[in-house]
XYZ file of C-alpha atoms in Angstrom:
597
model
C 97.011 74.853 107.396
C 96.105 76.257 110.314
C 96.799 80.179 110.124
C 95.636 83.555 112.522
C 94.472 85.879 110.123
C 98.072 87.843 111.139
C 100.290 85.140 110.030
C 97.984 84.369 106.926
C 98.690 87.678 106.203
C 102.562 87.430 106.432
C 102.480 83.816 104.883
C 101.056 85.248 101.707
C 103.367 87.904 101.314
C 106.337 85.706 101.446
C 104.845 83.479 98.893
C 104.806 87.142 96.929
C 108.125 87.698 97.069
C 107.824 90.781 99.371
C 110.984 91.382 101.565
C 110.771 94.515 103.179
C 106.985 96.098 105.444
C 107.632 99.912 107.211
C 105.754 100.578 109.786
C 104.909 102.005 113.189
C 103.457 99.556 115.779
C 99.916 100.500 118.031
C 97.694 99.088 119.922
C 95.779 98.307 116.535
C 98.344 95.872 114.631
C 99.999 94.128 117.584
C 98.997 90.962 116.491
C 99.858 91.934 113.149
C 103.071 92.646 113.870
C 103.673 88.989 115.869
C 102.778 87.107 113.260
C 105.984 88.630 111.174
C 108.179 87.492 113.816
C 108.300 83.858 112.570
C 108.991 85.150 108.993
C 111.652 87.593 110.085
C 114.095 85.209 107.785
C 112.178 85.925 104.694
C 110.416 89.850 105.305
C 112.442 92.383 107.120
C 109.975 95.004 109.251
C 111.403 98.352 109.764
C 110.727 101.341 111.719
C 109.068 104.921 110.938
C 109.179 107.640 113.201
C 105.956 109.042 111.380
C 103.214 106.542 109.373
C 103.752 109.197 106.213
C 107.518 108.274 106.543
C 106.530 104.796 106.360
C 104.494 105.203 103.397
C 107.153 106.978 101.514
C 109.388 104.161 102.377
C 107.739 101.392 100.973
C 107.057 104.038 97.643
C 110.592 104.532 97.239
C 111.585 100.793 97.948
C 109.379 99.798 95.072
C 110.766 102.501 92.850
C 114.310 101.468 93.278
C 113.806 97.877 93.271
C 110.465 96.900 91.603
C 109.512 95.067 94.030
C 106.199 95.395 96.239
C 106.891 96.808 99.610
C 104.519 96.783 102.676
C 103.070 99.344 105.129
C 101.364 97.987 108.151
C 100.743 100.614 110.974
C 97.878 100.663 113.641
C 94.180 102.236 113.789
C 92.642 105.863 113.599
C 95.501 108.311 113.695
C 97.721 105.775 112.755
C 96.065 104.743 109.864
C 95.091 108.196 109.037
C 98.938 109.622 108.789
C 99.703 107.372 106.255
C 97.163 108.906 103.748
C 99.649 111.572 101.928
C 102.218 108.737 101.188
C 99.664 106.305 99.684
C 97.893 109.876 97.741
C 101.364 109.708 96.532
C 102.008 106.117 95.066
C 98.293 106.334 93.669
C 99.104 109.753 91.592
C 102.449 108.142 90.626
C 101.046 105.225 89.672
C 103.156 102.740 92.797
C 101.658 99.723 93.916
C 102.018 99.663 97.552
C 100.219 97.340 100.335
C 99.173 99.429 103.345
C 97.632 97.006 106.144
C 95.794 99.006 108.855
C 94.373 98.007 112.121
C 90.883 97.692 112.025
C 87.530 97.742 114.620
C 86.927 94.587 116.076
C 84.333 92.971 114.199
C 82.086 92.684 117.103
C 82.680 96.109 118.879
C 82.062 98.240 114.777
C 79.440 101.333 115.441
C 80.389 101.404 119.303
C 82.733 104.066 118.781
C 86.026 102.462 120.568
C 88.893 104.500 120.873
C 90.218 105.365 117.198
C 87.567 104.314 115.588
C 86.128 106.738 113.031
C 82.344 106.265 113.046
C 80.731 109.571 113.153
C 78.968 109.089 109.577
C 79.485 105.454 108.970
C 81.118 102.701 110.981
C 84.864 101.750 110.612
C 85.169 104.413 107.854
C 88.348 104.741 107.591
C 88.493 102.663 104.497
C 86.488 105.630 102.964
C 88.710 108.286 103.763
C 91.352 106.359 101.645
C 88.785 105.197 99.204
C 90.080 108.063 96.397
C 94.144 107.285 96.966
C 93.799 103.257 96.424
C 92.600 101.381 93.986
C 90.609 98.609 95.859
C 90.421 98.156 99.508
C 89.300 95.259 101.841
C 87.528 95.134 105.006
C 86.729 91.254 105.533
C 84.364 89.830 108.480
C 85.753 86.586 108.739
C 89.099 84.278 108.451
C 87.757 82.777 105.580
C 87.804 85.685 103.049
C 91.474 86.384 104.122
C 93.069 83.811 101.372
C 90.552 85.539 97.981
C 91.505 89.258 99.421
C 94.962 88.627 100.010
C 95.273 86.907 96.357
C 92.895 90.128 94.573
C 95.100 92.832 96.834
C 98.447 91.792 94.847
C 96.340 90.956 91.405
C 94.929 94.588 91.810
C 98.254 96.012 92.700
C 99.874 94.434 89.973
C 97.134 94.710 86.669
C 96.914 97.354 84.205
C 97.856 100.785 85.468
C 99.270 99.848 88.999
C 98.557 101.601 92.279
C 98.099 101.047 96.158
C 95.594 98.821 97.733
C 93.926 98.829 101.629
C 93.770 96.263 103.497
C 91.893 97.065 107.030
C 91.888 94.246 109.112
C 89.432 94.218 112.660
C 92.209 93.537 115.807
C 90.222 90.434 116.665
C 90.267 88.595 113.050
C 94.154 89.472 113.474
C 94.513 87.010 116.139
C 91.626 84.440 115.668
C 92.777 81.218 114.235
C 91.195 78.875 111.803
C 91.820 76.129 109.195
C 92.849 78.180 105.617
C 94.338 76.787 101.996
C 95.896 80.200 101.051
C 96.081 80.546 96.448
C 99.341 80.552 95.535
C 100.327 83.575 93.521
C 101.214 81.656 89.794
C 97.571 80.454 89.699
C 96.209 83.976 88.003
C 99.338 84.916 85.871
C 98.778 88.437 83.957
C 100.259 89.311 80.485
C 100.602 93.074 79.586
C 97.849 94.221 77.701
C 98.732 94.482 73.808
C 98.047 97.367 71.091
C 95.321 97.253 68.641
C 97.059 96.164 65.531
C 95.081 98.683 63.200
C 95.803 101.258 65.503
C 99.637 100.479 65.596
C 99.359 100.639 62.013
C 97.949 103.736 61.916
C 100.223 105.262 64.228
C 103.318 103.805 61.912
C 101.875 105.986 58.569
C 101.706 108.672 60.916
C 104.936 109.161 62.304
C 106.432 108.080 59.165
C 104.975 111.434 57.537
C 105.841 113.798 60.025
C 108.067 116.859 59.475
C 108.904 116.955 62.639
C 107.572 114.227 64.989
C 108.115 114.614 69.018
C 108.417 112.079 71.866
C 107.045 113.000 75.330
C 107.966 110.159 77.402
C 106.040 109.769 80.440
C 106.170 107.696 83.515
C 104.687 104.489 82.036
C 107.324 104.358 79.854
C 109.612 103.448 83.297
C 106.855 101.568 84.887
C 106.520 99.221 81.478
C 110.480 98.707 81.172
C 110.108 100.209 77.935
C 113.010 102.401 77.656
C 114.908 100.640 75.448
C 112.118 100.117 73.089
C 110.996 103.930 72.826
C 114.718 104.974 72.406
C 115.369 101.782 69.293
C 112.160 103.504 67.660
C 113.345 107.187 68.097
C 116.696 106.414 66.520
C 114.486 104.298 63.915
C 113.010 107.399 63.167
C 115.154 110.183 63.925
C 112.569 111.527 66.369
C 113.592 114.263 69.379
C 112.661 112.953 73.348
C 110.872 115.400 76.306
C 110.545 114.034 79.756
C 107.305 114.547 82.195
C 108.921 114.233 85.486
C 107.757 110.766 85.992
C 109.608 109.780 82.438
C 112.763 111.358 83.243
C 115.375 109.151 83.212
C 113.611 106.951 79.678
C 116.352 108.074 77.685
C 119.993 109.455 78.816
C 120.357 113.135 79.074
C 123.468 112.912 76.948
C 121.686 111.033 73.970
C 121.617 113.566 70.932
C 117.694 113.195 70.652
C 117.288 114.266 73.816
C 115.151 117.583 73.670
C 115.496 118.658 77.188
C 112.404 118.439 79.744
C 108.892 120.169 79.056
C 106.197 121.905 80.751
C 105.512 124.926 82.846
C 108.689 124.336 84.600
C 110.490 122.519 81.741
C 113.276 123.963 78.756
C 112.915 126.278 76.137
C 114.165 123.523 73.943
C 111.508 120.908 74.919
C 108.889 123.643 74.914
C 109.830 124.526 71.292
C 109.960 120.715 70.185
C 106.574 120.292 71.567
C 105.147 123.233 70.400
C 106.417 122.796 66.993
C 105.376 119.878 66.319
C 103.170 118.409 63.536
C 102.730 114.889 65.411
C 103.169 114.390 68.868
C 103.424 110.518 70.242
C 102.821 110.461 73.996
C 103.533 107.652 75.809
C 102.565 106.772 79.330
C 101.808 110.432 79.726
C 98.597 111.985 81.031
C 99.279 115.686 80.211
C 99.271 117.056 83.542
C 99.113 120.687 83.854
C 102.655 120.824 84.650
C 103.534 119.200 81.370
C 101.190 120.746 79.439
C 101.345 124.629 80.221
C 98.055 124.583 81.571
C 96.688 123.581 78.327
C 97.590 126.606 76.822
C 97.924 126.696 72.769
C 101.179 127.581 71.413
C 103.556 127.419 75.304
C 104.046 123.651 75.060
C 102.129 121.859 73.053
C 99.794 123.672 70.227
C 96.434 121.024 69.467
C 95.567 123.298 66.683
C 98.141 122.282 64.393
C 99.769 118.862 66.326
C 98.082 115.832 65.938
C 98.416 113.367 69.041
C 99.293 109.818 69.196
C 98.860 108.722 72.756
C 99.566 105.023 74.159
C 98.517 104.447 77.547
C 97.552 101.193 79.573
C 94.483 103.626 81.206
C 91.980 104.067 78.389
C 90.801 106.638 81.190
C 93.995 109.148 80.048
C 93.636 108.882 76.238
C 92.555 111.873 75.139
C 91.189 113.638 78.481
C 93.677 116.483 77.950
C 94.270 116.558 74.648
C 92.459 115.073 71.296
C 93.926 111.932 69.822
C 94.370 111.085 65.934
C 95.204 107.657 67.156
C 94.499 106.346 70.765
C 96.147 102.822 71.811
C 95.820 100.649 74.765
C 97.922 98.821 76.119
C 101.484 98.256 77.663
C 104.417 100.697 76.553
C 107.058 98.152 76.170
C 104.852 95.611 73.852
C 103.119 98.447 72.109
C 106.385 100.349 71.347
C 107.970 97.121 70.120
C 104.666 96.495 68.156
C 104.759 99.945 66.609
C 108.837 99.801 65.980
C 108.456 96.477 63.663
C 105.115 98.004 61.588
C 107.346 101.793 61.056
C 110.854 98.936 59.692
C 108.298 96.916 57.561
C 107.777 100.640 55.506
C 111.307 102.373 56.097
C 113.654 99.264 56.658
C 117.052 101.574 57.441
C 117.065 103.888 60.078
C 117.362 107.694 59.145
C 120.497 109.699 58.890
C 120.594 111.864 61.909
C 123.402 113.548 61.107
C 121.604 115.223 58.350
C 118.404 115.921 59.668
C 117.785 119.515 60.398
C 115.392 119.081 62.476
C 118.162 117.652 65.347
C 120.446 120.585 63.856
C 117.727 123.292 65.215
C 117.300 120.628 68.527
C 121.286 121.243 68.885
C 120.963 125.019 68.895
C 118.079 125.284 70.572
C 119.829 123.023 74.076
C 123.494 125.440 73.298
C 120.966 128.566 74.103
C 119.334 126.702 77.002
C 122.568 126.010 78.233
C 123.884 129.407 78.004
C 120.990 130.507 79.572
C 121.647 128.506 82.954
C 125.600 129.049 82.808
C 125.877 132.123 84.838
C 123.597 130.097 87.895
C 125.722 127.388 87.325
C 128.848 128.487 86.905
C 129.026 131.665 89.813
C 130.830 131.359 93.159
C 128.684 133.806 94.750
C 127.937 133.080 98.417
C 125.222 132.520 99.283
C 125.185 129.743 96.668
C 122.561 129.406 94.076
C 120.691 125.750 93.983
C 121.884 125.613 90.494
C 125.682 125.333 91.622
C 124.932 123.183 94.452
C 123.382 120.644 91.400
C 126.065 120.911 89.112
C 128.618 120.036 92.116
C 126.715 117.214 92.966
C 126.091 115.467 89.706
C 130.196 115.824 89.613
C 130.190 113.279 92.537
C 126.767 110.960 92.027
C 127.928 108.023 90.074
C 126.316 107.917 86.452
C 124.337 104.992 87.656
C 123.460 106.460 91.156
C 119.964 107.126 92.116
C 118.938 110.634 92.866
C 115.372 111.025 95.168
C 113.751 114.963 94.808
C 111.427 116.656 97.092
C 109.105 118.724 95.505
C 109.289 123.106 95.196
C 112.659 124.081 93.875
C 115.003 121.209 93.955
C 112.701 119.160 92.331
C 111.904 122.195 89.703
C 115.604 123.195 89.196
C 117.155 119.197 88.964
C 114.355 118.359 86.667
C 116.213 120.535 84.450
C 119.695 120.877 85.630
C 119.982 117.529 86.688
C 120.939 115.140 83.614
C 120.686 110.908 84.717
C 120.957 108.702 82.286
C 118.635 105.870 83.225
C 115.116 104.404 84.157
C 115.009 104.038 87.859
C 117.781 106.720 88.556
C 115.667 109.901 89.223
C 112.745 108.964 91.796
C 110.366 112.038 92.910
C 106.838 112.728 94.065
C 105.452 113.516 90.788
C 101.281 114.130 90.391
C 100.926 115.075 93.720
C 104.226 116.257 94.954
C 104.089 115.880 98.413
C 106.422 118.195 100.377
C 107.997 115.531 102.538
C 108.662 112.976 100.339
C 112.477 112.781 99.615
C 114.016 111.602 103.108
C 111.850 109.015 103.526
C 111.905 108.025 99.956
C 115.526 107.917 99.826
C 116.083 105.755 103.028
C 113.429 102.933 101.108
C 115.071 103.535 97.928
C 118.456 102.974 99.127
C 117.238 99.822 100.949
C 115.454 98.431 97.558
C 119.185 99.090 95.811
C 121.964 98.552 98.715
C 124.589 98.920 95.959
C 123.731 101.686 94.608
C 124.351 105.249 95.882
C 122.167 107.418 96.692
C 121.703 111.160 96.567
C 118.345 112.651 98.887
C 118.167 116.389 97.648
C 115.430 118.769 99.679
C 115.074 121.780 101.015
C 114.982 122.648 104.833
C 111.151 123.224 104.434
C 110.713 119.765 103.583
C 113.213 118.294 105.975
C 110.700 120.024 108.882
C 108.578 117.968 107.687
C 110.190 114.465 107.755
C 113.258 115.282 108.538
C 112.928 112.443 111.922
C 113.064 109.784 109.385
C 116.810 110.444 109.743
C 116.389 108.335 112.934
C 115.635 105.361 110.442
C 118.402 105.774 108.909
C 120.849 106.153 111.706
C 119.434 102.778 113.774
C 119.976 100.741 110.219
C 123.171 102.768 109.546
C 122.009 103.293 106.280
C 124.571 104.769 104.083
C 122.706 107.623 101.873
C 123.578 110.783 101.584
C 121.200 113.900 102.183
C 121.470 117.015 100.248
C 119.447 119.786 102.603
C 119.658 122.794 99.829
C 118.314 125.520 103.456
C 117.254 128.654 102.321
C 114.709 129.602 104.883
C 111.845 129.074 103.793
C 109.366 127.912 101.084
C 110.675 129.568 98.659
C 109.184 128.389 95.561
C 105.912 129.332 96.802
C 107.348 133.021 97.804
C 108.257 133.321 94.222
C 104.969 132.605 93.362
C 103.135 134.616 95.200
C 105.453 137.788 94.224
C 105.410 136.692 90.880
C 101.390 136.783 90.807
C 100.425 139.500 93.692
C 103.323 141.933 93.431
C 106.235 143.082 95.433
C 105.944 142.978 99.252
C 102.846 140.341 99.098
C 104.336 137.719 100.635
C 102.511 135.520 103.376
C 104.470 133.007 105.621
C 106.141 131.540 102.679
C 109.905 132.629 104.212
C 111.095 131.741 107.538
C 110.929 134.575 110.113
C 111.233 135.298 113.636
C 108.718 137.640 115.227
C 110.885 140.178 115.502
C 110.798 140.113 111.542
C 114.621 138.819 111.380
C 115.306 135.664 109.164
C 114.831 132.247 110.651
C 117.030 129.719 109.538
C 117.294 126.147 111.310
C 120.629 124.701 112.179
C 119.931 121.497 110.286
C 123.288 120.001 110.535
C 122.617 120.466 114.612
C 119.408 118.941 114.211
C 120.684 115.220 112.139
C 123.738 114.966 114.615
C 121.318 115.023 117.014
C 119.668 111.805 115.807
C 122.681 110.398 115.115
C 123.539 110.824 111.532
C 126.784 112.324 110.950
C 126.201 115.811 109.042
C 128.263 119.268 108.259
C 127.169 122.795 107.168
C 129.019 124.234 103.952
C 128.810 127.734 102.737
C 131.216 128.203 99.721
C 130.020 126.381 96.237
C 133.439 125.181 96.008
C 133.158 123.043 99.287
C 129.875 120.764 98.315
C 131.664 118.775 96.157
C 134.227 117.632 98.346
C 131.728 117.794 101.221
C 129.895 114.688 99.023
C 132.823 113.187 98.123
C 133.626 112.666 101.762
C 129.836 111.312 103.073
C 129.818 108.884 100.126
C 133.274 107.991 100.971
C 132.297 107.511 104.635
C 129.672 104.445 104.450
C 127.325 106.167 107.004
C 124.089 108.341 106.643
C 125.537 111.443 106.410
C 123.444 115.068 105.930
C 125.294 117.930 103.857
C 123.627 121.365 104.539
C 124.170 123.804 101.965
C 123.290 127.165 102.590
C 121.620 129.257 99.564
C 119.934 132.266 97.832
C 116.608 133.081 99.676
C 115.463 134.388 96.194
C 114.622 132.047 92.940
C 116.907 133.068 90.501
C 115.219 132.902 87.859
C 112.478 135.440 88.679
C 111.209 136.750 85.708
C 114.660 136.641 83.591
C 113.171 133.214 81.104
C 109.869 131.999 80.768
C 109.904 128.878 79.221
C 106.467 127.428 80.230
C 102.820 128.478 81.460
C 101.034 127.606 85.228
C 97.773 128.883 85.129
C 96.846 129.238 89.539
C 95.147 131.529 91.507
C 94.913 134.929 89.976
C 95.667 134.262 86.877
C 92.977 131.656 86.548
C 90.171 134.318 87.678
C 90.916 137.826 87.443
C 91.122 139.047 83.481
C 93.223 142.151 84.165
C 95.885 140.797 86.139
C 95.474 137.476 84.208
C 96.472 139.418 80.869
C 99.296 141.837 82.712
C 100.564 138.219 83.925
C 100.780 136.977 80.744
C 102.367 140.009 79.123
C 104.893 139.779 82.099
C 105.831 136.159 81.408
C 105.765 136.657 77.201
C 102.703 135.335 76.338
């Protein structure tokens, strides 16, 4: 047929099955953006008001729905915004197609308006070089049908990710005779554990005292769930989340340990550092997870050996040394390794009278009693802690919660049980400030039935808090959770916590009179018109919820709490080695004395 390299473009991703491209339209993509108005049947293309927004809509749409989403937005600064939202589908691991406008092929090296070409021609493809994991930059029509086909195998193959796809103005509207490949003709099967290895791994879970599961996010990304929790029951082995595997097992199961890490449970932390065999799955051992890497906090690699199954042979043992490395995709490995552990121990073990889940029992009633008097107090202003238990009151046990990063993502990591793959979506390795909002309103459009619940603080609704806009024009009905303290709070903390009182630096809002700032957020959302209210009293966000859900419409809820992190220095639980610590002996070891360590 005869096709302009726009409407190949948009002919190919119908036959992919994509339904949804965010965007923001230039001068760059306008013939781009024609060619998807004779497939406006098939793919729907929404509006940003930022190209990060746009980004972190098609990221969330893919999270809820599993299926590829689109980003197509124009050249130079346009192109350039979108770079934190595809950083943060690459960390995360989210395929995503971003399709920028491009130099025409004939003007490249002339420097035209938006072009970057200081060092090398057209380069914007290398500033997004590290954040994708192929990108395309074709010369002519006929490459378009081989780099269309490669963009979605690349997305799609081993451990998935974004791809770039910058495409000159004038090869966007030039037309010419083109047999596009169908997608079916280069099917991919999961890759599938070494069977020695699997065997292996079997004898050595099988002799374990006391055996740990850190679930990561492959275990999600594989649909493996179900298969890790069958061989945890199997074997009567207790579950930690990384925040990208939270959700792989329900947070009411009674092997579930709690989360792990710097920022994670003194019940997970205990499991993990306990532990004489640790099987990681789909987990790369970020510092976050890992304490920094710091024997004896979370995990101990002098006395736990480490089975770790990842599709990236890159991740098995960078962080930590393996006893038994496999490669290969979570859900086939996990079944793999579940039928060689029945073929030695046919019956699944008692868990009733295993002590290690008797110690696991106490060890979550202390947690718990630990976070009762944040969750449970009626102090004004409210503590995020409250605000979290209120809300997970009124979230459906199947709704979909979207986190920001800094301290609701810290404090609902923890305080925030779901009970499902797909229901908690956040900005995990790079934890982008920004991300929630934008997230949500893509989320929310990859599962229309399903609620969801946007929680962020008011430094991160600055930030992309006009993607309400979005959601207003498409009367989008999710509901935003703006937890407004003033400030960046979680960075204040950190900053007292490692420089000492009085030492912080622009991390809380102020006026320059000194006075607090806080913005009138609920002002700001009725202003774009999205229907919002302010609440004050911990016992008035629940009903506050109850009545946005109830209401249909986009809806903001601004609670209003503490300034200060309330858990300053009362329960260390985990280890983040940063900026003075890292460097500086004598404060290093007075830091660690502080924190128990």
């Amino acid at each position: 047929m005869k096709y302009t390299g726009g409407q190949a473009v948009a002919a190919h991703l119908v036959n992919e099955g994509v339904t949804h491209m965010f965007g923001i339209p230039g001068h760059g993509n306008t013939a781009l953006l024609d060619a998807f108005v004779e497939v406006q049947d098939k793919i729907t293309v929404l509006p940003a008001m930022h190209e990060q927004g746009a980004s972190h809509m098609a990221d969330g749409f893919f999270r809820s729905s599993g299926t590829i989403a689109a980003c197509c937005v124009t050249i130079g600064p346009g192109a350039t915004n979108t770079l934190t939202g595809v950083a943060t589908a690459f960390a995360d691991s989210m395929p995503q197609l971003l399709i920028t406008g491009g130099v025409h092929t004939y003007m490249v090296g002339r420097g035209i308006l938006q072009e970057i070409n200081r060092t090398h021609d057209a380069a914007f493809p290398r500033m997004a070089e590290p954040v994708v994991k192929r990108w395309w930059q074709p010369s002519s029509l006929q490459q378009f049908p081989l780099m269309l086909d490669q963009a979605f195998r690349s997305m799609r193959e081993g451990r998935r990710g974004p791809v770039l796809l910058d495409i000159p103005q004038d090869l966007q509207a030039e037309e010419a005779e083109l047999e596009l490949i169908a997608p079916q003709a280069h099917p991919t099967a999961p890759p599938r554990g070494d069977a020695e290895s699997i065997e292996r791994a079997a004898q050595l879970l099988l002799s374990a005292e006391r055996p740990v599961i850190v679930a990561g996010g492959g275990v999600i990304a594989a649909g493996a769930s179900a298969q890790m929790v069958a061989l945890a029951e199997h074997l009567g082995v207790p579950v930690t989340v990384s925040f990208m595997g939270k959700g792989a097992i329900a947070e009411d199961h009674v092997l579930y340990a709690e989360p792990c890490g710097d920022m994670g449970s003194s019940s997970g932390n205990a499991m993990t550092r306990e532990a004489d065999v640790v099987l990681a799955i789909g987990c790369k051992f970020s510092d976050r997870i890992a304490s920094s890497y710091k024997d004896g906090v979370t995990f101990d690699s002098r006395s736990t050996q480490f089975i770790q199954i990842d599709i990236d042979p890159f991740e098995i043992g960078r962080n930590y040394p393996v006893k038994v490395g496999i490669i290969g995709d979570a859900a086939s490995v996990l079944a793999d390794l579940l039928t060689a552990v029945t073929e030695h121990r046919a019956e699944p073990v008692d868990l009733a009278g295993l002590d290690r889940l008797t110690r696991l029992q106490q060890l979550k009633a202390q947690w718990y009693e630990h976070l009762a008097p944040m969750r449970t107090t009626d102090r004004t202003p409210m503590t995020i802690s409250r605000v979290l238990v209120e809300a997970r009151k009124v979230l459906p046990r199947n709704g979909i919660l979207v986190t920001d990063s800094s301290n609701p993502q810290n404090q609902a990591y923890n305080e925030f049980p779901v009970y499902g793959p797909g229901t908690h979506i956040t900005a995990g390795g790079f934890s982008g400030i920004g991300f929630a909002i934008p997230a949500a309103i893509g989320a929310k459009l990859g599962a229309p039935e399903t609620p969801v619940l946007c929680l962020c603080g008011d430094g991160s609704f600055l930030q992309t808090g006009q993607e309400l806009a979005v959601a207003a024009m498409l009367d989008l009905p999710v509901v935003f959770l703006i937890v407004n303290n003033g400030g960046w709070e979680a960075i204040k903390n950190l900053q007292l916590n490692l420089f000492g009182a009085d030492r912080e630096m622009i991390s809380g809002f102020r006026y320059a009179n000194g006075n607090p700032y806080q913005a009138d957020l609920t002002a700001f959302a009725r202003s774009l018109g999205v229907q919002a209210e302010r609440v004050e009293d911990p016992r008035a966000v629940g009903p506050a919820l109850r009545r946005a859900f109830a209401s249909g419409k986009p809806t903001v809820v601004e609670a209003l709490v503490a300034r200060d992190y309330p858990y300053s220095g009362q329960h260390p639980t985990g280890w983040w080695d940063i900026t003075v610590p890292a460097y500086l002996g004598e404060q290093r070891t007075a830091y660690e004395t502080k924190r128990g360590f």
